[in-house]
Short mmCIF file of C-alpha atoms and ligand atoms in Angstrom, two decimals:
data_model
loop_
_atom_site.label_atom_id
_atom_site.label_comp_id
_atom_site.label_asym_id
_atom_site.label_seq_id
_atom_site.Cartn_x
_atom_site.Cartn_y
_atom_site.Cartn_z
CA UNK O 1 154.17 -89.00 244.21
CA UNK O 2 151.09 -87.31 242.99
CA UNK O 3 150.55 -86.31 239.39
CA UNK O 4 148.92 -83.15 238.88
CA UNK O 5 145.81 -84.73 237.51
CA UNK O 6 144.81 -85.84 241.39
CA UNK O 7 145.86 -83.10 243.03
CA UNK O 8 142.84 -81.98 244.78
CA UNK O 9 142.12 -78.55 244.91
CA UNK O 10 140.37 -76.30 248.03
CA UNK O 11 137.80 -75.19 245.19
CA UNK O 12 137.23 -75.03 241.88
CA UNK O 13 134.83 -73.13 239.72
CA UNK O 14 131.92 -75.57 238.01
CA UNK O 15 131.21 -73.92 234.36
CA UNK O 16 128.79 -76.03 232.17
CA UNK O 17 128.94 -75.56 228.60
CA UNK O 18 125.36 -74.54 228.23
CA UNK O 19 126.87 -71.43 229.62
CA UNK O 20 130.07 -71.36 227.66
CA UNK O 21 128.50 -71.70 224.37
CA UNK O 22 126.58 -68.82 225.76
CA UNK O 23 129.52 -66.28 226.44
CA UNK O 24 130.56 -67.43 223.18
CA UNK O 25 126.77 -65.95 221.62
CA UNK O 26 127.67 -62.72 223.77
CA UNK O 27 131.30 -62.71 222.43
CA UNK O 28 130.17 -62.92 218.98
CA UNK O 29 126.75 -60.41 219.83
CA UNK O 30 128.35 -57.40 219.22
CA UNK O 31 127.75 -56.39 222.43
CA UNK O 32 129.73 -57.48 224.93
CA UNK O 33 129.90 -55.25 228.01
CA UNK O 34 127.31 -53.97 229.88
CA UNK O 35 123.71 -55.03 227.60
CA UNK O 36 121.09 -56.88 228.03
CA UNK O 37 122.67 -59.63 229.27
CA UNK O 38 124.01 -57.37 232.56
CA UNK O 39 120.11 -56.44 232.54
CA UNK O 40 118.94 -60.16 232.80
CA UNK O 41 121.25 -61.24 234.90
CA UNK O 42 119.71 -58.30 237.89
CA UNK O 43 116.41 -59.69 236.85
CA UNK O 44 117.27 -63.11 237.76
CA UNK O 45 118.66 -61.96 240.92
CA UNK O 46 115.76 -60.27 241.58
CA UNK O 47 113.32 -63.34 241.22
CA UNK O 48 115.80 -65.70 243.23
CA UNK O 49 115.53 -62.88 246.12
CA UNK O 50 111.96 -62.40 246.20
CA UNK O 51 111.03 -59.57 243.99
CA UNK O 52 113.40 -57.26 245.80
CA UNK O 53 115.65 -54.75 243.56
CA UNK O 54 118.87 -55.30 243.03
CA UNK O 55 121.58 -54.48 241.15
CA UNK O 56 124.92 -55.78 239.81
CA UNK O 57 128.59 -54.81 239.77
CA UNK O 58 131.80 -55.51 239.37
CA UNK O 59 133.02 -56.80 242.28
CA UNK O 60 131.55 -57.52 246.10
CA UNK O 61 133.56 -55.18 247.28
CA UNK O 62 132.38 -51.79 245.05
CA UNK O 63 128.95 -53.24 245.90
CA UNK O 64 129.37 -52.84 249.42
CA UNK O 65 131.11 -49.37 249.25
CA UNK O 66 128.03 -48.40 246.84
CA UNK O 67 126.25 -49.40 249.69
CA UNK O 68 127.95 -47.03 252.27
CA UNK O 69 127.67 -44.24 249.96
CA UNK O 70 123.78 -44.82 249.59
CA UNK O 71 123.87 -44.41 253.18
CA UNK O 72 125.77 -41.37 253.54
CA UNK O 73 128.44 -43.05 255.60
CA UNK O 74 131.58 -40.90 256.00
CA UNK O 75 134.37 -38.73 257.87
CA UNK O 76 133.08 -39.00 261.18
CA UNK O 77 131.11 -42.26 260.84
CA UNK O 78 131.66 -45.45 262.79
CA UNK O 79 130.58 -48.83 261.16
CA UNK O 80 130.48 -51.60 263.90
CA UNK O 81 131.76 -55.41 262.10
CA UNK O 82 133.95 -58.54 262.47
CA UNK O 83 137.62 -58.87 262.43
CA UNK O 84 137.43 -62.06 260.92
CA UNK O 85 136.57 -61.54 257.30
CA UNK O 86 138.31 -60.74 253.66
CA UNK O 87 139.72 -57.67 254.63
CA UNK O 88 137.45 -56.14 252.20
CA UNK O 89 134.85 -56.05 254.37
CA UNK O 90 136.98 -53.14 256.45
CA UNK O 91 138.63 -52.27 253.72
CA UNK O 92 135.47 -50.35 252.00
CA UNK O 93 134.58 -48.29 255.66
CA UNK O 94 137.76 -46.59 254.88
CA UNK O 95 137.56 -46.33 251.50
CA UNK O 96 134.75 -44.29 252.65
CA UNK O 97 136.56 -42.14 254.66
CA UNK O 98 134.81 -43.58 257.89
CA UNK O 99 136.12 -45.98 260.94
CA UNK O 100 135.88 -49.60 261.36
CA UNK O 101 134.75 -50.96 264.78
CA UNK O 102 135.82 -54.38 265.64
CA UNK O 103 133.92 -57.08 267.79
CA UNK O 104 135.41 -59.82 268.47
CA UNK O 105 133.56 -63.09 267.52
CA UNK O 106 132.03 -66.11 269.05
CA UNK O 107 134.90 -68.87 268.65
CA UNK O 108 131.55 -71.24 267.74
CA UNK O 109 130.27 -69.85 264.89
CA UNK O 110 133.45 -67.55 263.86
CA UNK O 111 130.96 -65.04 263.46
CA UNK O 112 130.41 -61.27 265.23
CA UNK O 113 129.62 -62.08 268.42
CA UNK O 114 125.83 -60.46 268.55
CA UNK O 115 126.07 -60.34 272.76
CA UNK O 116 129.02 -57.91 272.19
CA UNK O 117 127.66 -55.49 270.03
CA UNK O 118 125.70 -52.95 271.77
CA UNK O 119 128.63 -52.28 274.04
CA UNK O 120 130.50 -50.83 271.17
CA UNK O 121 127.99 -48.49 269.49
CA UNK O 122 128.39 -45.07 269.86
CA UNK O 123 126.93 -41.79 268.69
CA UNK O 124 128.81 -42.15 265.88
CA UNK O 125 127.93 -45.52 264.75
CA UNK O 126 125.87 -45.55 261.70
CA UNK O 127 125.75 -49.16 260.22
CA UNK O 128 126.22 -52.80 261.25
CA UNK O 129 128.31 -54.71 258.96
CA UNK O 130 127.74 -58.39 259.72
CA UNK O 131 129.70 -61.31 257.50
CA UNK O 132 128.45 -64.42 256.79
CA UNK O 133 131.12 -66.45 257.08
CA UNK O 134 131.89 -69.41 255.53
CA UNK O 135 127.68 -69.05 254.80
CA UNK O 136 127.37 -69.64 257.67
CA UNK O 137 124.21 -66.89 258.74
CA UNK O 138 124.83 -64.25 261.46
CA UNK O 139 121.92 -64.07 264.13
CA UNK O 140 119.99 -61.29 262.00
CA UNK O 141 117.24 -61.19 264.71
CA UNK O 142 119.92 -60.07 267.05
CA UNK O 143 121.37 -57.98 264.83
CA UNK O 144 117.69 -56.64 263.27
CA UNK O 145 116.37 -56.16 266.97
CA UNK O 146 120.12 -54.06 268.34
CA UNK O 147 119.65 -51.71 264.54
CA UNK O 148 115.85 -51.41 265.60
CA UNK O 149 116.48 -50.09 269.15
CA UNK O 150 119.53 -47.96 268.15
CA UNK O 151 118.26 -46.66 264.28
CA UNK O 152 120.98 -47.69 262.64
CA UNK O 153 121.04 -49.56 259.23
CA UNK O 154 122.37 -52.84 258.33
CA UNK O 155 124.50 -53.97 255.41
CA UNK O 156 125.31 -57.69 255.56
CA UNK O 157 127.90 -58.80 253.89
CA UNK O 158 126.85 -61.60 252.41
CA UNK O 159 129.53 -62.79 250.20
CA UNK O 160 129.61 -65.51 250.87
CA UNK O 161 126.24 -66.55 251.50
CA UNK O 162 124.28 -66.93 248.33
CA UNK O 163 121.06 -69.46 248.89
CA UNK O 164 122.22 -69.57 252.53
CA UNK O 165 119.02 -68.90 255.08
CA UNK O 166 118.11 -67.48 258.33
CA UNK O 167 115.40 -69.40 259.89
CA UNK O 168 114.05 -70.65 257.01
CA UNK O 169 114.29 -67.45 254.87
CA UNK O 170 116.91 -66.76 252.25
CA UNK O 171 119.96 -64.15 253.26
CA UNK O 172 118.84 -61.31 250.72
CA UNK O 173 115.46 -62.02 250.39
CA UNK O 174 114.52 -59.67 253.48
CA UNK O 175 116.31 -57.32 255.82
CA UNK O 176 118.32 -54.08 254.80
CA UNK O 177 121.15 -53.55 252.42
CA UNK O 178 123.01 -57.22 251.30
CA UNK O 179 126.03 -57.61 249.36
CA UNK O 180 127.12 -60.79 246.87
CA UNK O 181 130.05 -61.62 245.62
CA UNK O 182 130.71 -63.66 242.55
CA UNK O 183 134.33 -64.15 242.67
CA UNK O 184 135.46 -67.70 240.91
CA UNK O 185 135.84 -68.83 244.87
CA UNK O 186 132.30 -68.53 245.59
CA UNK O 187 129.14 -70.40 245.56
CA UNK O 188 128.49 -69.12 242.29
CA UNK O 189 130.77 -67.01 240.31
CA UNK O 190 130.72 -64.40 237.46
CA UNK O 191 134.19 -64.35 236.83
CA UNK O 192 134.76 -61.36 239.08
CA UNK O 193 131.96 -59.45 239.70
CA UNK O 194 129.14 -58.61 242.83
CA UNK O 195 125.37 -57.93 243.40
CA UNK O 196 123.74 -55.43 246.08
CA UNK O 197 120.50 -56.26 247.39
CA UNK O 198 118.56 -53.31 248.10
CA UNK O 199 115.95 -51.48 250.34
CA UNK O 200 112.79 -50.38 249.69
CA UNK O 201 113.97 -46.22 250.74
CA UNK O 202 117.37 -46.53 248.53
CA UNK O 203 117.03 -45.41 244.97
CA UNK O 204 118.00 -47.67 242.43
CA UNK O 205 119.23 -45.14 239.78
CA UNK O 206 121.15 -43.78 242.67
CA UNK O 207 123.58 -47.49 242.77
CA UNK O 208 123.48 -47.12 239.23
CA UNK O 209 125.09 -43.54 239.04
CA UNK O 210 127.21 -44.51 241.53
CA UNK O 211 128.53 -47.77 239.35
CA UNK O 212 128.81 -45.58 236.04
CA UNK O 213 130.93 -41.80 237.19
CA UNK O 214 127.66 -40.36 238.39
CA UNK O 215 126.20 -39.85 234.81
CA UNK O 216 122.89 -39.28 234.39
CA UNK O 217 121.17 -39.62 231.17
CA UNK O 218 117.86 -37.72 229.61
CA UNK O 219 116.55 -37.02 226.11
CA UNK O 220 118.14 -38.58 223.44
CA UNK O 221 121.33 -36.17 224.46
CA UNK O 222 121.33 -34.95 227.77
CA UNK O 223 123.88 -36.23 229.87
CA UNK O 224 124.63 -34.28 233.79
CA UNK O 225 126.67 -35.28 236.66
CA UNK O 226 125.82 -34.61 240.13
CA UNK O 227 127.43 -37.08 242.58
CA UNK O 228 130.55 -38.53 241.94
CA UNK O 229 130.23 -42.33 240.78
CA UNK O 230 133.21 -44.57 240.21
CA UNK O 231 133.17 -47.45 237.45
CA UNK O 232 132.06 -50.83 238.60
CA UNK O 233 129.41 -51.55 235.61
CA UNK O 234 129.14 -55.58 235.29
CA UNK O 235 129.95 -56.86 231.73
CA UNK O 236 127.26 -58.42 229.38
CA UNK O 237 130.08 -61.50 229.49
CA UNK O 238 130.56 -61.75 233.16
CA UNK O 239 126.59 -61.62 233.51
CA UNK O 240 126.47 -64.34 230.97
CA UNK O 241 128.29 -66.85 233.09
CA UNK O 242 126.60 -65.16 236.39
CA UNK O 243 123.27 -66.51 234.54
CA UNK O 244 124.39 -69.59 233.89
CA UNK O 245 125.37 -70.60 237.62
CA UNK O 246 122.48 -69.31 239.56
CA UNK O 247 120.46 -71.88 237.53
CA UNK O 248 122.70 -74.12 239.23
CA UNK O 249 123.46 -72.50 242.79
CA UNK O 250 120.85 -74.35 244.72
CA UNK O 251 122.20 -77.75 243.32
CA UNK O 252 125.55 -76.69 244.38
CA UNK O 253 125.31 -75.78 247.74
CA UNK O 254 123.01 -79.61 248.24
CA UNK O 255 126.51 -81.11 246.80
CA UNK O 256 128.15 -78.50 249.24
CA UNK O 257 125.99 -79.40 252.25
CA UNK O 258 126.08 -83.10 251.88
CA UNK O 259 130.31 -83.01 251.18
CA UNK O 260 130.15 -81.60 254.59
CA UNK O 261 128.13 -84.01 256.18
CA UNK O 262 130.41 -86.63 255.09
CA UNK O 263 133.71 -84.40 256.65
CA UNK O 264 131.93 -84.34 259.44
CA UNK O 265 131.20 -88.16 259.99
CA UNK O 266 134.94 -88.82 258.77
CA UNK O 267 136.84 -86.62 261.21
CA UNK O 268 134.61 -87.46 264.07
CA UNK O 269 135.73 -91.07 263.05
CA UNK O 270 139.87 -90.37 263.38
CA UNK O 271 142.07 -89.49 265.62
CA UNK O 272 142.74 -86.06 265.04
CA UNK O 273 145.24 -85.75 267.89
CA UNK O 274 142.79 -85.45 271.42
CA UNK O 275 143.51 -81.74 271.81
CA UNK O 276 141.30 -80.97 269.97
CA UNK O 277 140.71 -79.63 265.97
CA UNK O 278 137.55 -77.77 266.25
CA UNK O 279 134.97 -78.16 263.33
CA UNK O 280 132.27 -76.23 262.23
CA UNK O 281 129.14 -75.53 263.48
CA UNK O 282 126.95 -78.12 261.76
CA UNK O 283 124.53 -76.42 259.71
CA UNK O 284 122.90 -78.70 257.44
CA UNK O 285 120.08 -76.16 257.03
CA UNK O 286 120.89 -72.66 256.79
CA UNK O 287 124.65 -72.56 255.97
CA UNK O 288 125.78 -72.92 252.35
CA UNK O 289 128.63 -74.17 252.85
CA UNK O 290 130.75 -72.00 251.32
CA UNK O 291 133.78 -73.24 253.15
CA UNK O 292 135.00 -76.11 255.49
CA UNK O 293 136.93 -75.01 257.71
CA UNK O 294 138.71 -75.96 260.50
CA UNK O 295 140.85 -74.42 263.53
CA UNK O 296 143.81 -75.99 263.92
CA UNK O 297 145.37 -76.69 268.16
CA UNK O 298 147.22 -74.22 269.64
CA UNK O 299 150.90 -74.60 268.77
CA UNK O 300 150.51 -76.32 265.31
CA UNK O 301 152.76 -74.57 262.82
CA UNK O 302 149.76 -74.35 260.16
CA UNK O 303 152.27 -73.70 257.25
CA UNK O 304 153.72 -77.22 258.14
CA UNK O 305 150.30 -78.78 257.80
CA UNK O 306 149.64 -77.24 254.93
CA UNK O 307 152.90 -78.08 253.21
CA UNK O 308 152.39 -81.66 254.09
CA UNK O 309 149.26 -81.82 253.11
CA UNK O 310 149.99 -79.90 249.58
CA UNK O 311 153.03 -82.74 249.35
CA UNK O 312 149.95 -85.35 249.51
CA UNK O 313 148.37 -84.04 246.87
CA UNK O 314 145.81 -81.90 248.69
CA UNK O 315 145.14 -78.15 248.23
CA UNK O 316 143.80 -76.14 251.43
CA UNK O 317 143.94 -71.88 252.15
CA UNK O 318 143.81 -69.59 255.36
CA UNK O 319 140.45 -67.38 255.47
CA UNK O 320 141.32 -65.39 257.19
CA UNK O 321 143.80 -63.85 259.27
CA UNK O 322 142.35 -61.27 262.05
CA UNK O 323 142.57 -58.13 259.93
CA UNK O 324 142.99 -55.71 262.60
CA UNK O 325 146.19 -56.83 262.74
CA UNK O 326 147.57 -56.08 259.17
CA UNK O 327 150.37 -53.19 259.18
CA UNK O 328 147.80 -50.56 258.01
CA UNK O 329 145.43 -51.46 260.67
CA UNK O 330 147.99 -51.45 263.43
CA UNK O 331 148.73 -47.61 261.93
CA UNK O 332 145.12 -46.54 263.18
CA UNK O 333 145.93 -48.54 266.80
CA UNK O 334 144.59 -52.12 266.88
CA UNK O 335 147.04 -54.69 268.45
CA UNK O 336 147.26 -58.14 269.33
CA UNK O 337 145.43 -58.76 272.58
CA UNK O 338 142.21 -56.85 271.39
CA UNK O 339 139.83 -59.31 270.17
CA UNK O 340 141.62 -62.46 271.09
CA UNK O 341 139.16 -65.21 269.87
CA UNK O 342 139.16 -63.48 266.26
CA UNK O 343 143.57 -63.76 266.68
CA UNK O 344 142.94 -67.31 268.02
CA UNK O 345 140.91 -68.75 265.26
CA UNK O 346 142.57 -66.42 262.16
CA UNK O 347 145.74 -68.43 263.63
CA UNK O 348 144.39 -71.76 263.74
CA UNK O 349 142.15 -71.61 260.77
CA UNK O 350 142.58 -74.03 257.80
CA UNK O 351 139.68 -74.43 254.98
CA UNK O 352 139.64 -77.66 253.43
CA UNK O 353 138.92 -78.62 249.97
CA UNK O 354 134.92 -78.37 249.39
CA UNK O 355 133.19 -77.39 246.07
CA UNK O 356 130.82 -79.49 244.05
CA UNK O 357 132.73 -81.08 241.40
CA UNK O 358 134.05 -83.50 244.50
CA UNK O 359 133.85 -87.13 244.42
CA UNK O 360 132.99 -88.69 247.38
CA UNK O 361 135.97 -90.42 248.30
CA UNK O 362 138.10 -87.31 248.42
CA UNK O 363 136.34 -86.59 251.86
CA UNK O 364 137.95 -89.20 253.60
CA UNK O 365 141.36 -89.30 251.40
CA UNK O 366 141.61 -85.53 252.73
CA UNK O 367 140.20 -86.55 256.60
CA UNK O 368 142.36 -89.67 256.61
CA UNK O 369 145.52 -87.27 255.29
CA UNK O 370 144.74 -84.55 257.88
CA UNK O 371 144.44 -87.19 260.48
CA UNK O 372 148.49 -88.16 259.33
CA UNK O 373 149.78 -84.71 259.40
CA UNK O 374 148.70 -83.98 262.61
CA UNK O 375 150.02 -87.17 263.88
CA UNK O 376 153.27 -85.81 262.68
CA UNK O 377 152.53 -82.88 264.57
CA UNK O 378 152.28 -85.40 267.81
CA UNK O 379 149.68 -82.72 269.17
C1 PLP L 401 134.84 -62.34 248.44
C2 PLP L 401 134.49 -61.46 249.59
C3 PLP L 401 134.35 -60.07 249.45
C4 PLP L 401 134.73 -59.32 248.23
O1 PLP L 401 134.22 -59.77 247.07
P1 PLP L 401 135.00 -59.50 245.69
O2 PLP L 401 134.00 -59.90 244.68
O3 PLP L 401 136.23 -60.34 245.70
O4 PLP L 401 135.29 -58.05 245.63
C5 PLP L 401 133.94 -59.34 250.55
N1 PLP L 401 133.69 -59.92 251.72
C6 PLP L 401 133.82 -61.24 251.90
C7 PLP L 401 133.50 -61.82 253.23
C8 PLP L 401 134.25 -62.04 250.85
O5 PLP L 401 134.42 -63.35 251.05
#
């Protein structure tokens, strides 16, 4: 029997009480939603990605439809990304009004698969939306080099990738349009809530009209609308506690990276059943580790695995299922059969418990317990 005190969870949000006390000042401030605070908080983001501009929201997701808008993408627009994501990440080219465009990914990395790419741009295709899964960085040279020869923009979705790098250089820090998220299941959370990284050519007050109905303020009075915004403002609160973990983000994703060191050494170590559980790539450099993840053999009922490893006291979670082939995406056409290592690995997949507030020995009580289960499994 486990208790519920060492139940081990897939992640956990790490709040210090510098920053509580904090949200507690905002609470008691007078001003709690967007303020100063909000204001600080795109500052900070600012420094930690190089000076660029950027600007906070609500959510990851209303960043990266901000994002589209700023780019004019619409009826009649393709965007070119992966299947295997949140299904945000298609969710906003629709929202939109424009068409996603799958390519399937490279079974390594669980990433687009850069090679495939060109072959499914079109004269309609307007923007590459990469992911970052897992942190794990997309091959933005590729990706830079294909937008370059085919002028097309690039918004990375990079929402999971906070302090992850590409050769050395931090995912937002260059490069075209990024989104954050800063759900409590990230690297660093704001409750709920989302940054966009932006461009040099995109106009900051645009995002901002776009976040708050469109309004434009001037004078002490004057108040006009001219494009229609929607309401994704970040509150003073939320930015509070957004502060308060990207002092720590870059100590969190060391605990992260080392955490999956260790799983690596301990599942290399056990018998995890010949046929094969494949692990990550290992990244000890550019990936954040925002998840650890693993694809389960072919003909392992994953909800079994998951049960018994839930009835051992350990939490785990599926990100993510292909997305082309949710109900609503099968509506516009996709099927099973059309990017088959995307199917393969959203059927496998199984993310393992990984955030920083782990001890040490969890890594192998999990790896030891996986080990079991699949034994069970007699794959
Ligand atoms: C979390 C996430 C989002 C959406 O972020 P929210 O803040 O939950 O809206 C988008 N894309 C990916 C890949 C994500 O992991």
């Amino acid at each position: 029997m486990t208790t519920a005190s060492d139940f081990l969870p897939m992640t956990r949000p790490d709040i210090d009480e510098a920053t509580i006390a904090g949200v507690a000042e905002v609470l008691r401030s007078g001003w709690i939603t967007t303020g100063p605070w909000a204001a600080r908080f795109e500052q900070t983001l600012s420094d930690y990605f190089g000076g660029r501009t950027v600007r906070a929201f609500n959510s990851g997701t209303v960043t990266m439809e901000v994002a589209l808008r700023m780019l004019g993408v619409g009826p009649g627009d393709e965007v070119i990304t992966t299947p295997l994501s949140w299904v945000a990440t298609a969710n906003v080219v629709l929202a939109v009004g424009a068409t996603p465009v799958f390519v399937d990914i490279d079974p390594a990395t669980r990433n687009i698969d850069t090679a495939r790419i060109e072959a499914a741009i079109t004269p309609r295709t307007k923007v590459l939306l990469p992911v970052h899964l897992a942190g794990l960085p997309c091959d933005l040279d590729a990706i830079d080099a294909i937008a370059q020869r085919h002028k097309l923009r690039v918004l990375e979705d990079a929402a999971q990738a906070i302090g992850s790098t590409w050769r050395g250089k931090r995912i937002g820090g260059f490069g075209d349009f990024a989104s954050f998220s800063f759900h409590p299941n990230k690297n660093a959370t704001s409750i709920e809530g989302g940054c966009l990284v932006l461009p040099e050519d995109a106009d900051p007050a645009l995002a901002e009209r776009l976040r708050l109905q469109g309004v434009r303020r001037f004078g002490l009075d004057g108040m006009d609308v001219d494009v229609l915004g929607g309401k994704a403002n970040l509150t003073d609160v939320a930015a509070r506690v957004g502060f308060g973990q990207l002092q720590r983000v870059d100590d969190f994703n060391a605990r992260r990276r080392e955490l999956a060191q260790a799983y690596c050494v301990a599942l290399d170590g056990l018998d995890l059943g010949g046929r094969g559980v494949q692990l990550p790539v290992r990244d000890f450099t550019d990936s954040n580790w925002h998840m650890f993840q693993v694809v389960l053999p072919d003909g392992v009922e994953r909800a079994g695995v998951m049960q018994r490893l839930k009835d051992r006291g350990i939490g785990t979670g599926v990100h993510y299922p292909a997305m082309h082939l949710f109900t609503l995406y099968r509506k516009m056409g996709f099927k099973p059969g059309d990017f088959p290592h995307a199917e393969r690995v959203g059927a496998g997949t199984l993310t393992l418990p990984l955030f920083p507030g782990m001890r040490d020995g969890d890594i192998g009580r999990v790896a030891e317990a996986l080990s079991a289960v699949l034994r069970e499994f007699k794959v």
